[in-house]
């Protein structure tokens, strides 16, 4: 295998990354251990130990925000929601955000190569999957280019993640268009939860990683700064030839939280640069973002929240495009109780995006090359207590976009709580995926005649009507279960149809996806915990003769996962994850069973050693792609040292 290349000597870092790296270093120097001790702050990560000791009952009390756009316990959330805790991430030994998402049983995660992933819920999975909304601390990271996520551009310091909330099913009423099949929200810890220093280094047969972070009380603020560097090796095909996909990436960032009386103010930002090998020349990713949030508790239980961010991304892909995207986003949210039985949250937002594409190849082009995209919305949701144990939840979002103008995203939910920690719920929702630039403005070749694709000038929004019913219960203090049945009825799905100008994208496909999601957890004392999840889905598409159905996903009809976490002698940890994924139909990818295991040794509360083995049951297997070109993921080993100061 060939390793990732270092930065060329003459290649300077982009200004945003230099600024954030410098700011992170200044913060790290300023936040000396002496400052922390002067403020009486313990020199350790204050959340790691506490989450490890949570009982299942306490885990059901974890606060989630995706379902109601306000804090509520997981036990009360009327949706198919799974929470990946920071302890889940640590005990799994994963080193990247996409790999951490494998821990959610309601997600289907497939790795295409060293860097790219296909991630979705309830079907339509693809490397260009476009029906999942993904956010990091409230910042939307999906690309308006194709309504999906460039996963190779998303990274976080996993030790800073508080939880990852994963909702399978629509979330458009509160989160907007494109939250059709699910919403993923990565929530990082506050500055107050990350006092002290952290350093980690890891090396394995496929990748290497090094990171450092320091946090402390600085004046009236809790502040942290971090930086992280990672490299990945080329993957290989079954015949041993290498796929040129080695990469390196550096990221740095900060977060500061001020809490005063009833106000909380957060300011955070990140900058990154990554390089990925490919056949023609390496592609480069660059970006920086800054986000501010103000939350204020008002009288009579009211709550006000204002958030704004700017996100700058660049994607230089030789032989295809060079894209520069700038996103300005602002939103306001207000919660109040108009009567003793009602809990209302309402608000609105506006997003302005400048997407500038330089077409680099005669083989494809975006026309026009540059685009201004605007999205505005207002929403309201009312939780109405019909009885003490019965809740009716009605909501509506009206969202404007430049392509289809006004979209309506209503939902109605009912939840019944016959006893503490038992919840029965049902929901109906209408969700929409609005057109992306690929749907309307993508041409192949770049100039006429457009023999392959002539854009999609009439392409309209894809629509889904979704019906769900769920049951969640903590049967005993040690045993919890969750079941969700779902049916998605899709119309106006993307099709490829003939026209005088050439084939164009249109809305000629209909379809349905029905299935079951279930998971359970069991814990004996503080030493052993086991959990399991299973998903079955049945997908049917109706495609008329002569009409194509491009990129509507390649999905297994079932998969399952079993996890075991065992603590021995209080200082040794053994974790195992066994997962099975059914075969993919087109292109065919065989089913596979993978076993990952981790052995951890906690020297004391400040030092931890761990070794992780991946794919222990076979030498290699494929997860995505056509047989002729796809890599196969090999058995791999990774060792890591983590120090907390």
Coordinates of C-alpha atoms in Angstrom, one line a residue:
X1 CA 0.0 0.0 0.0
X2 CA 1.1 3.5 -0.6
X3 CA 0.7 6.1 2.1
X4 CA -0.9 9.5 1.8
X5 CA 1.3 12.3 0.5
X6 CA 2.5 15.2 2.6
X7 CA 1.7 18.8 1.7
X8 CA 3.9 19.9 -1.2
X9 CA 6.6 22.3 0.2
X10 CA 5.5 25.2 -2.0
X11 CA 1.8 24.8 -1.3
X12 CA 0.5 27.3 1.1
X13 CA -2.5 26.7 3.3
X14 CA -5.6 28.8 2.5
X15 CA -6.2 31.9 4.6
X16 CA -9.2 30.6 6.6
X17 CA -7.3 27.5 7.7
X18 CA -4.2 29.6 8.7
X19 CA -6.4 31.9 10.7
X20 CA -8.2 29.1 12.6
X21 CA -5.0 27.1 13.2
X22 CA -3.3 30.2 14.5
X23 CA -6.3 31.1 16.7
X24 CA -6.4 27.6 18.0
X25 CA -2.8 27.7 18.9
X26 CA -3.2 31.1 20.6
X27 CA -6.1 29.8 22.6
X28 CA -4.3 26.7 23.6
X29 CA -1.3 28.7 24.8
X30 CA -3.6 31.2 26.6
X31 CA -5.6 28.5 28.3
X32 CA -2.6 27.2 30.3
X33 CA -3.1 24.6 33.0
X34 CA -2.3 27.4 35.4
X35 CA -5.4 29.3 34.3
X36 CA -7.5 26.2 34.8
X37 CA -6.2 25.5 38.3
X38 CA -6.7 29.2 39.2
X39 CA -10.3 28.9 38.4
X40 CA -10.7 25.6 40.3
X41 CA -11.4 23.6 37.2
X42 CA -10.5 19.9 37.3
X43 CA -7.9 19.0 34.7
X44 CA -9.8 16.3 32.9
X45 CA -12.6 15.6 30.5
X46 CA -15.5 15.9 32.8
X47 CA -18.1 13.8 30.9
X48 CA -16.2 10.7 29.9
X49 CA -16.5 8.8 33.2
X50 CA -20.1 9.8 33.9
X51 CA -21.6 8.5 30.7
X52 CA -19.8 5.1 31.2
X53 CA -21.7 4.7 34.4
X54 CA -25.2 5.4 33.0
X55 CA -27.9 2.8 33.6
X56 CA -30.4 1.9 30.9
X57 CA -33.0 3.9 32.8
X58 CA -30.6 6.9 32.7
X59 CA -29.9 6.4 29.1
X60 CA -33.6 6.7 28.3
X61 CA -33.4 10.1 30.0
X62 CA -30.9 11.4 27.5
X63 CA -32.0 14.7 26.1
X64 CA -32.8 14.9 22.4
X65 CA -33.8 17.9 20.3
X66 CA -34.5 16.6 16.8
X67 CA -38.0 15.4 17.3
X68 CA -39.6 18.5 18.9
X69 CA -36.9 21.2 18.3
X70 CA -36.6 21.5 22.1
X71 CA -35.1 19.5 24.9
X72 CA -37.1 16.3 25.7
X73 CA -36.1 12.9 27.0
X74 CA -35.5 10.1 24.6
X75 CA -38.3 8.2 26.4
X76 CA -40.8 10.9 25.4
X77 CA -39.7 11.4 21.8
X78 CA -42.5 10.3 19.4
X79 CA -40.3 9.2 16.5
X80 CA -37.9 6.5 15.5
X81 CA -34.8 8.1 17.1
X82 CA -31.6 6.4 18.1
X83 CA -28.9 8.2 20.0
X84 CA -25.2 7.4 19.7
X85 CA -23.6 8.5 22.9
X86 CA -20.0 9.7 23.4
X87 CA -19.4 6.5 25.3
X88 CA -20.7 4.4 22.4
X89 CA -18.2 6.1 20.1
X90 CA -15.3 5.6 22.6
X91 CA -16.0 1.9 23.2
X92 CA -16.4 1.2 19.5
X93 CA -12.9 2.5 18.7
X94 CA -14.0 4.2 15.4
X95 CA -11.9 7.0 14.2
X96 CA -14.2 8.9 11.8
X97 CA -17.8 10.3 11.7
X98 CA -19.1 8.0 9.0
X99 CA -17.8 4.9 10.9
X100 CA -19.5 6.2 14.1
X101 CA -22.8 6.3 12.2
X102 CA -22.6 2.5 11.7
X103 CA -23.5 2.3 15.4
X104 CA -27.1 3.5 14.6
X105 CA -29.1 0.4 13.6
X106 CA -31.6 2.6 11.7
X107 CA -28.9 3.7 9.3
X108 CA -27.5 1.8 6.3
X109 CA -23.8 2.7 6.0
X110 CA -21.6 1.5 3.1
X111 CA -18.1 2.5 2.4
X112 CA -17.2 3.0 -1.2
X113 CA -13.5 3.6 -0.9
X114 CA -11.0 5.1 1.5
X115 CA -13.0 8.3 1.9
X116 CA -16.5 8.1 0.4
X117 CA -19.6 6.6 2.0
X118 CA -23.2 5.9 1.1
X119 CA -25.3 6.7 4.1
X120 CA -29.1 6.7 4.3
X121 CA -32.2 5.5 6.1
X122 CA -35.2 3.7 4.6
X123 CA -33.8 3.2 1.2
X124 CA -32.4 5.2 -1.7
X125 CA -28.9 4.8 -0.5
X126 CA -26.1 6.1 -2.7
X127 CA -22.8 7.9 -2.5
X128 CA -25.0 10.8 -3.8
X129 CA -27.9 10.0 -1.4
X130 CA -30.2 13.0 -1.3
X131 CA -33.0 12.3 1.2
X132 CA -31.1 12.7 4.5
X133 CA -30.6 16.0 6.2
X134 CA -27.3 16.2 8.2
X135 CA -26.3 18.9 10.7
X136 CA -23.3 19.5 13.0
X137 CA -24.3 21.7 15.9
X138 CA -27.2 23.1 14.0
X139 CA -25.2 23.9 10.8
X140 CA -26.5 22.1 7.7
X141 CA -23.8 20.3 5.8
X142 CA -25.6 19.0 2.8
X143 CA -24.6 20.4 -0.6
X144 CA -27.1 22.2 -2.8
X145 CA -25.2 20.8 -5.7
X146 CA -26.9 17.4 -5.3
X147 CA -28.9 17.7 -2.0
X148 CA -26.5 15.2 -0.3
X149 CA -23.4 15.2 1.8
X150 CA -19.8 15.0 0.8
X151 CA -18.8 12.8 3.7
X152 CA -15.1 13.1 3.0
X153 CA -15.5 16.8 3.8
X154 CA -17.0 16.2 7.2
X155 CA -14.8 15.6 10.2
X156 CA -15.1 16.3 14.0
X157 CA -12.9 15.5 16.9
X158 CA -14.9 12.5 18.2
X159 CA -13.8 13.1 21.8
X160 CA -15.7 16.4 21.6
X161 CA -19.0 14.8 20.4
X162 CA -21.7 14.7 23.1
X163 CA -24.1 12.6 21.1
X164 CA -25.3 11.9 17.6
X165 CA -29.1 12.0 17.2
X166 CA -30.4 9.8 14.3
X167 CA -34.0 10.1 13.3
X168 CA -35.2 7.7 10.6
X169 CA -38.3 9.1 9.0
X170 CA -39.3 12.6 7.9
X171 CA -38.4 15.7 9.8
X172 CA -39.4 18.3 7.3
X173 CA -42.0 20.1 9.5
X174 CA -39.2 21.3 11.8
X175 CA -36.0 20.9 9.7
X176 CA -37.2 21.7 6.2
X177 CA -36.9 20.3 2.7
X178 CA -34.6 17.3 2.2
X179 CA -35.3 15.8 5.6
X180 CA -37.3 13.1 3.8
X181 CA -36.0 9.8 5.0
X182 CA -34.2 11.0 8.1
X183 CA -32.1 13.6 10.0
X184 CA -28.7 13.2 11.5
X185 CA -27.5 15.8 14.1
X186 CA -24.0 15.7 15.6
X187 CA -24.0 17.6 18.9
X188 CA -20.7 18.5 20.4
X189 CA -20.0 19.2 24.1
X190 CA -20.1 22.6 25.6
X191 CA -16.9 24.3 26.5
X192 CA -17.7 23.6 30.2
X193 CA -17.6 19.9 29.5
X194 CA -14.2 19.9 27.9
X195 CA -11.9 21.5 30.5
X196 CA -8.3 20.2 30.5
X197 CA -6.0 18.9 27.9
X198 CA -6.4 15.9 25.6
X199 CA -3.9 14.4 23.2
X200 CA -4.3 11.3 21.1
X201 CA -2.3 9.4 18.5
X202 CA -3.2 6.4 16.6
X203 CA -1.6 4.2 13.9
X204 CA -3.0 1.3 11.9
X205 CA -2.7 -0.7 8.7
X206 CA -5.0 1.8 6.9
X207 CA -4.8 5.1 8.6
X208 CA -3.0 7.4 11.1
X209 CA -4.4 10.1 13.3
X210 CA -3.1 12.7 15.7
X211 CA -5.1 15.3 17.7
X212 CA -4.8 17.7 20.6
X213 CA -7.3 19.8 22.4
X214 CA -7.3 22.1 25.4
X215 CA -10.2 23.7 27.2
X216 CA -10.5 26.0 30.3
X217 CA -12.3 28.8 31.9
X218 CA -11.2 32.1 30.4
X219 CA -12.8 35.0 32.1
X220 CA -16.5 34.4 32.0
X221 CA -16.3 31.9 29.1
X222 CA -15.6 28.2 28.8
X223 CA -13.3 27.9 25.9
X224 CA -11.6 25.1 24.0
X225 CA -9.4 24.8 20.9
X226 CA -8.4 21.7 19.0
X227 CA -6.5 20.5 15.9
X228 CA -6.6 17.1 14.2
X229 CA -4.6 15.5 11.4
X230 CA -5.3 12.2 9.7
X231 CA -4.0 10.2 6.8
X232 CA -5.5 7.3 4.9
X233 CA -3.9 4.7 2.7
X234 CA -5.0 3.6 -0.7
X235 CA -7.6 0.8 -0.8
X236 CA -7.1 -2.2 -3.1
X237 CA -9.2 -4.2 -5.5
X238 CA -9.5 -8.0 -5.2
X239 CA -6.7 -8.5 -7.7
X240 CA -4.3 -6.5 -5.5
X241 CA -4.2 -3.4 -7.7
X242 CA -4.4 -0.1 -5.8
X243 CA -7.3 2.4 -6.0
X244 CA -5.8 5.9 -6.0
X245 CA -7.8 7.2 -3.0
X246 CA -5.2 7.9 -0.3
X247 CA -5.8 11.1 1.5
X248 CA -4.6 13.5 4.2
X249 CA -6.5 16.1 6.1
X250 CA -6.0 18.7 8.8
X251 CA -8.7 20.5 10.7
X252 CA -8.7 23.0 13.6
X253 CA -11.4 24.7 15.5
X254 CA -12.6 26.3 18.7
X255 CA -15.7 26.8 20.8
X256 CA -16.6 29.3 23.5
X257 CA -19.7 29.3 25.7
X258 CA -20.8 32.2 27.9
X259 CA -23.5 31.6 30.5
X260 CA -24.9 34.5 32.5
X261 CA -28.2 34.3 34.3
X262 CA -30.8 33.2 31.8
X263 CA -28.6 33.7 28.7
X264 CA -26.2 31.3 26.9
X265 CA -24.1 32.5 24.1
X266 CA -22.0 30.1 21.9
X267 CA -19.4 31.0 19.3
X268 CA -17.6 28.2 17.4
X269 CA -15.8 27.6 14.2
X270 CA -13.7 25.2 12.2
X271 CA -11.3 25.3 9.2
X272 CA -10.0 22.3 7.2
X273 CA -8.0 21.3 4.2
X274 CA -7.9 17.8 2.7
X275 CA -6.3 16.2 -0.3
X276 CA -7.5 13.0 -2.0
X277 CA -5.6 11.1 -4.7
X278 CA -7.5 10.3 -7.8
X279 CA -6.6 9.1 -11.3
X280 CA -6.1 12.4 -13.1
X281 CA -4.8 14.5 -10.2
X282 CA -5.6 14.9 -6.5
X283 CA -8.7 16.7 -5.6
X284 CA -8.7 19.2 -2.8
X285 CA -11.2 20.2 -0.2
X286 CA -11.0 23.4 1.7
X287 CA -13.4 25.1 4.0
X288 CA -14.1 27.2 7.1
X289 CA -17.2 28.0 9.1
X290 CA -18.2 30.2 12.1
X291 CA -21.4 29.9 14.0
X292 CA -23.0 32.0 16.8
X293 CA -26.0 31.1 18.9
X294 CA -27.9 33.0 21.6
X295 CA -30.4 31.2 23.9
X296 CA -32.4 33.1 26.5
X297 CA -34.9 31.7 29.0
X298 CA -37.8 34.1 29.3
X299 CA -40.7 34.5 31.8
X300 CA -43.4 31.8 32.1
X301 CA -41.3 29.0 30.5
X302 CA -40.7 30.8 27.3
X303 CA -37.5 30.3 25.4
X304 CA -35.8 32.3 22.6
X305 CA -33.1 31.1 20.4
X306 CA -31.3 32.9 17.6
X307 CA -28.6 31.3 15.5
X308 CA -26.5 32.4 12.5
X309 CA -23.6 31.0 10.7
X310 CA -21.4 31.4 7.6
X311 CA -19.9 28.3 5.9
X312 CA -17.4 28.5 3.1
X313 CA -16.4 25.4 1.1
X314 CA -14.2 24.8 -1.9
X315 CA -14.0 21.6 -3.9
X316 CA -11.4 21.4 -6.6
X317 CA -11.9 18.2 -8.6
X318 CA -9.6 18.1 -11.7
X319 CA -11.2 16.8 -14.8
X320 CA -14.7 17.7 -13.5
X321 CA -15.4 21.0 -11.6
X322 CA -14.1 23.5 -9.2
X323 CA -16.9 24.6 -6.8
X324 CA -16.9 27.5 -4.3
X325 CA -19.9 27.7 -2.1
X326 CA -20.7 30.4 0.5
X327 CA -23.6 29.9 2.8
X328 CA -25.2 32.5 5.1
X329 CA -27.9 31.2 7.4
X330 CA -29.9 32.8 10.1
X331 CA -32.9 31.4 12.1
X332 CA -35.0 32.4 15.1
X333 CA -37.0 30.1 17.3
X334 CA -39.4 30.9 20.1
X335 CA -41.1 28.4 22.5
X336 CA -44.0 29.3 24.8
X337 CA -47.1 27.8 26.5
X338 CA -50.3 29.6 25.3
X339 CA -52.4 27.5 27.7
X340 CA -51.6 25.0 30.4
X341 CA -52.0 22.1 28.0
X342 CA -50.0 23.5 25.1
X343 CA -46.3 23.7 24.2
X344 CA -45.7 25.7 21.1
X345 CA -42.5 26.2 19.2
X346 CA -42.4 28.5 16.2
X347 CA -39.9 30.4 14.2
X348 CA -38.4 31.1 10.8
X349 CA -35.1 31.3 8.9
X350 CA -33.4 32.5 5.8
X351 CA -30.5 31.0 3.9
X352 CA -28.5 32.6 1.1
X353 CA -26.1 30.6 -0.9
X354 CA -23.6 31.6 -3.6
X355 CA -22.6 28.6 -5.6
X356 CA -19.9 29.2 -8.2
X357 CA -18.8 26.4 -10.4
X358 CA -15.9 26.4 -12.9
X359 CA -16.4 23.7 -15.5
X360 CA -13.1 21.9 -16.1
X361 CA -14.0 19.3 -18.6
X362 CA -15.7 19.0 -22.0
X363 CA -17.4 15.9 -20.7
X364 CA -19.8 17.7 -18.2
X365 CA -20.9 21.1 -17.1
X366 CA -23.3 23.1 -14.9
X367 CA -25.2 25.7 -16.8
X368 CA -25.3 28.4 -15.6
X369 CA -22.0 28.0 -13.9
X370 CA -22.9 30.3 -11.0
X371 CA -26.1 30.3 -9.0
X372 CA -27.6 32.3 -6.2
X373 CA -29.9 30.1 -4.1
X374 CA -32.3 31.4 -1.5
X375 CA -34.4 29.5 1.0
X376 CA -36.8 31.0 3.5
X377 CA -39.2 29.4 5.9
X378 CA -41.6 29.8 8.7
X379 CA -42.8 26.9 10.9
X380 CA -44.9 26.2 14.0
X381 CA -45.6 23.0 16.0
X382 CA -48.1 22.7 18.9
X383 CA -47.9 19.9 21.4
X384 CA -51.4 19.6 22.9
X385 CA -52.0 17.5 26.0
X386 CA -55.4 15.8 25.4
X387 CA -55.0 13.9 28.7
X388 CA -52.1 13.6 31.1
X389 CA -50.9 10.5 29.2
X390 CA -52.0 11.5 25.6
X391 CA -50.4 14.1 23.4
X392 CA -51.4 15.4 20.0
X393 CA -48.6 17.1 18.0
X394 CA -49.5 19.2 15.0
X395 CA -47.0 21.1 12.9
X396 CA -46.5 22.9 9.6
X397 CA -43.5 24.4 7.8
X398 CA -43.9 26.6 4.7
X399 CA -40.6 26.8 2.9
X400 CA -39.7 28.8 -0.2
X401 CA -36.9 27.9 -2.6
X402 CA -35.9 29.4 -6.0
X403 CA -36.7 26.3 -8.0
X404 CA -40.2 25.3 -7.0
X405 CA -41.1 28.3 -4.8
X406 CA -43.5 27.4 -1.9
X407 CA -43.4 23.9 -0.4
X408 CA -45.8 22.7 2.4
X409 CA -44.5 20.3 5.0
X410 CA -47.2 19.3 7.5
X411 CA -47.2 16.5 10.1
X412 CA -49.5 15.1 12.8
X413 CA -48.3 12.9 15.6
X414 CA -50.0 11.2 18.6
X415 CA -48.2 9.8 21.5
X416 CA -49.7 7.7 24.4
X417 CA -47.7 7.1 27.5
X418 CA -49.6 4.4 29.5
X419 CA -46.8 4.3 32.1
X420 CA -43.5 5.8 32.8
X421 CA -40.9 4.8 30.2
X422 CA -43.5 3.2 27.9
X423 CA -44.5 5.1 24.8
X424 CA -46.8 4.2 21.9
X425 CA -46.9 6.7 19.0
X426 CA -48.1 7.2 15.4
X427 CA -47.4 9.8 12.8
X428 CA -48.4 11.1 9.4
X429 CA -46.1 13.4 7.5
X430 CA -45.6 15.0 4.1
X431 CA -41.9 15.5 3.1
X432 CA -40.3 17.0 0.1
X433 CA -37.0 17.0 -1.6
X434 CA -36.6 20.2 -3.6
X435 CA -34.5 20.2 -6.8
X436 CA -30.7 20.5 -6.6
X437 CA -28.4 22.0 -9.2
X438 CA -27.7 18.5 -10.5
X439 CA -31.5 18.0 -11.1
X440 CA -31.9 21.2 -13.1
X441 CA -28.6 22.4 -14.5
X442 CA -26.3 19.5 -15.1
X443 CA -25.3 18.7 -18.8
X444 CA -23.4 15.8 -20.3
X445 CA -21.4 16.5 -22.4
X446 CA -20.7 20.1 -21.7
X447 CA -21.8 21.4 -25.1
X448 CA -24.6 20.3 -27.5
X449 CA -25.7 17.9 -28.6
X450 CA -26.4 16.6 -25.1
X451 CA -26.4 12.9 -25.9
X452 CA -26.4 11.8 -22.2
X453 CA -28.1 14.5 -20.2
X454 CA -29.6 17.8 -21.1
X455 CA -30.4 19.1 -17.6
X456 CA -33.9 19.0 -16.1
X457 CA -35.6 22.4 -16.7
X458 CA -39.0 21.0 -15.6
X459 CA -37.8 18.8 -12.7
X460 CA -40.1 19.3 -9.7
X461 CA -39.8 18.4 -6.1
X462 CA -39.9 14.7 -5.0
X463 CA -42.8 14.1 -2.5
X464 CA -43.2 11.5 0.2
X465 CA -46.3 10.7 2.3
X466 CA -45.1 8.8 5.3
X467 CA -47.0 6.7 7.9
X468 CA -45.4 5.4 11.0
X469 CA -46.3 3.6 14.2
X470 CA -43.9 3.0 17.1
X471 CA -43.5 1.4 20.5
X472 CA -40.7 2.1 23.0
X473 CA -40.5 0.5 26.4
X474 CA -38.2 -0.1 29.3
X475 CA -39.5 -3.4 30.2
X476 CA -37.3 -3.9 33.2
X477 CA -34.6 -1.7 34.7
X478 CA -32.1 -3.6 32.6
X479 CA -34.0 -4.2 29.3
X480 CA -35.3 -1.7 26.7
X481 CA -36.9 -2.2 23.3
X482 CA -38.0 -0.1 20.4
X483 CA -40.2 -1.0 17.4
X484 CA -41.2 1.2 14.4
X485 CA -43.2 0.2 11.4
X486 CA -43.2 2.6 8.5
X487 CA -44.6 3.1 5.0
X488 CA -43.3 5.7 2.6
X489 CA -45.4 6.5 -0.5
X490 CA -43.3 8.4 -3.0
X491 CA -44.3 10.3 -6.1
X492 CA -42.5 12.5 -8.5
X493 CA -39.2 10.6 -8.1
X494 CA -36.4 11.5 -10.5
X495 CA -36.5 9.8 -13.9
X496 CA -34.5 10.2 -17.1
X497 CA -36.7 10.7 -20.1
X498 CA -36.2 11.5 -23.8
X499 CA -36.6 15.0 -25.2
X500 CA -35.7 16.9 -28.4
X501 CA -32.7 18.4 -26.6
X502 CA -31.5 15.0 -25.3
X503 CA -32.4 13.0 -22.2
X504 CA -33.6 15.1 -19.3
X505 CA -34.3 14.6 -15.6
X506 CA -38.1 14.5 -14.9
X507 CA -40.4 13.2 -12.3
X508 CA -41.7 10.0 -13.9
X509 CA -41.1 7.4 -11.1
X510 CA -43.3 6.4 -8.2
X511 CA -42.5 4.1 -5.4
X512 CA -43.1 2.7 -2.0
X513 CA -40.8 1.6 0.9
X514 CA -42.3 -0.3 3.9
X515 CA -40.5 -1.9 6.7
X516 CA -39.7 -2.4 10.4
X517 CA -36.9 -1.0 12.6
X518 CA -36.2 -2.5 15.9
X519 CA -33.5 -2.4 18.5
X520 CA -33.0 -3.5 22.2
X521 CA -30.5 -3.1 25.0
X522 CA -29.7 -5.2 28.0
X523 CA -27.3 -4.5 30.8
X524 CA -26.1 -6.5 33.8
X525 CA -24.7 -4.3 36.6
X526 CA -21.9 -2.0 35.5
X527 CA -19.8 -4.6 33.8
X528 CA -21.6 -5.9 30.7
X529 CA -24.0 -4.3 28.2
X530 CA -25.3 -5.8 25.0
X531 CA -27.5 -4.3 22.4
X532 CA -28.9 -5.4 19.0
X533 CA -30.8 -3.9 16.1
X534 CA -32.6 -5.2 13.0
X535 CA -34.1 -3.4 10.0
X536 CA -36.2 -4.9 7.2
X537 CA -37.4 -2.9 4.3
X538 CA -39.2 -3.6 1.1
X539 CA -38.8 -1.1 -1.8
X540 CA -40.9 -1.1 -4.9
X541 CA -40.5 1.4 -7.8
X542 CA -42.9 1.9 -10.7
X543 CA -40.9 2.8 -13.8
X544 CA -42.7 3.2 -17.2
X545 CA -41.2 1.6 -20.3
X546 CA -38.7 3.8 -22.0
X547 CA -38.1 5.8 -18.8
X548 CA -34.9 5.6 -16.8
X549 CA -34.6 5.6 -13.0
X550 CA -31.1 7.0 -12.4
X551 CA -29.5 6.8 -9.0
X552 CA -32.6 5.8 -6.9
X553 CA -30.4 3.8 -4.6
X554 CA -28.9 0.4 -4.1
X555 CA -30.4 -1.0 -1.0
X556 CA -30.3 -4.2 1.0
X557 CA -33.7 -5.5 2.2
X558 CA -32.4 -6.2 5.7
X559 CA -29.4 -5.8 8.0
X560 CA -28.6 -6.3 11.7
X561 CA -26.1 -5.4 14.3
X562 CA -25.1 -6.9 17.7
X563 CA -22.8 -5.0 20.1
X564 CA -21.3 -6.2 23.4
X565 CA -19.3 -4.0 25.9
X566 CA -17.6 -5.8 28.7
X567 CA -15.6 -4.1 31.5
X568 CA -13.2 -6.4 33.4
X569 CA -11.4 -5.5 36.7
X570 CA -12.5 -1.9 36.2
X571 CA -9.6 -1.1 33.9
X572 CA -9.9 -3.5 31.0
X573 CA -12.5 -3.2 28.3
X574 CA -13.5 -5.6 25.6
X575 CA -15.9 -4.6 22.9
X576 CA -17.2 -6.5 19.9
X577 CA -19.5 -5.4 17.1
X578 CA -21.0 -8.1 14.8
X579 CA -23.0 -6.8 11.8
X580 CA -24.6 -8.3 8.8
X581 CA -25.7 -6.5 5.6
X582 CA -27.9 -8.2 3.0
X583 CA -26.9 -8.2 -0.6
X584 CA -27.3 -5.1 -2.8
X585 CA -29.2 -5.7 -6.1
X586 CA -27.9 -3.3 -8.8
X587 CA -24.9 -3.4 -9.1
X588 CA -24.8 -6.7 -7.2
X589 CA -22.8 -6.6 -4.0
X590 CA -22.8 -9.8 -2.0
X591 CA -24.0 -9.9 1.6
X592 CA -21.4 -9.8 4.2
X593 CA -20.9 -10.4 7.9
X594 CA -18.2 -8.3 9.7
X595 CA -16.8 -8.5 13.2
X596 CA -14.9 -5.7 14.8
X597 CA -13.3 -5.9 18.3
X598 CA -11.6 -3.5 20.6
X599 CA -9.4 -4.2 23.7
X600 CA -8.9 -1.1 25.9
X601 CA -6.7 -0.6 29.0
X602 CA -7.3 2.4 31.2
X603 CA -4.1 3.0 33.0
X604 CA -5.7 5.6 35.1
X605 CA -8.3 8.4 34.4
X606 CA -5.7 10.2 32.4
X607 CA -4.3 7.5 30.1
X608 CA -5.9 4.9 27.9
X609 CA -4.5 2.4 25.4
X610 CA -6.7 0.6 22.9
X611 CA -6.3 -1.8 20.0
X612 CA -9.0 -2.4 17.5
X613 CA -9.4 -5.1 14.8
X614 CA -11.8 -4.6 11.9
X615 CA -13.2 -7.2 9.6
X616 CA -11.9 -10.1 11.6
X617 CA -14.0 -12.8 9.9
X618 CA -12.7 -12.4 6.4
X619 CA -9.6 -11.1 4.5
X620 CA -11.7 -8.6 2.6
X621 CA -15.2 -7.8 1.4
X622 CA -16.9 -5.2 -0.8
X623 CA -19.6 -2.8 0.5
X624 CA -20.4 -0.7 -2.6
X625 CA -19.8 -0.3 -6.3
X626 CA -19.5 -2.3 -9.5
X627 CA -17.3 -5.4 -9.4
X628 CA -14.8 -4.3 -12.0
X629 CA -13.8 -1.1 -10.2
X630 CA -14.7 -1.3 -6.5
X631 CA -12.2 -1.8 -3.7
X632 CA -12.6 -4.4 -1.1
X633 CA -12.2 -3.5 2.5
X634 CA -9.4 -5.5 4.1
X635 CA -8.9 -6.8 7.6
X636 CA -7.3 -3.9 9.5
X637 CA -5.7 -3.2 12.9
X638 CA -5.5 0.2 14.7
X639 CA -3.8 1.1 18.0
X640 CA -4.4 4.4 19.8
X641 CA -3.1 6.2 22.9
X642 CA -5.2 8.9 24.5
X643 CA -3.9 11.1 27.3
X644 CA -6.0 13.5 29.4
X645 CA -4.2 16.2 31.4

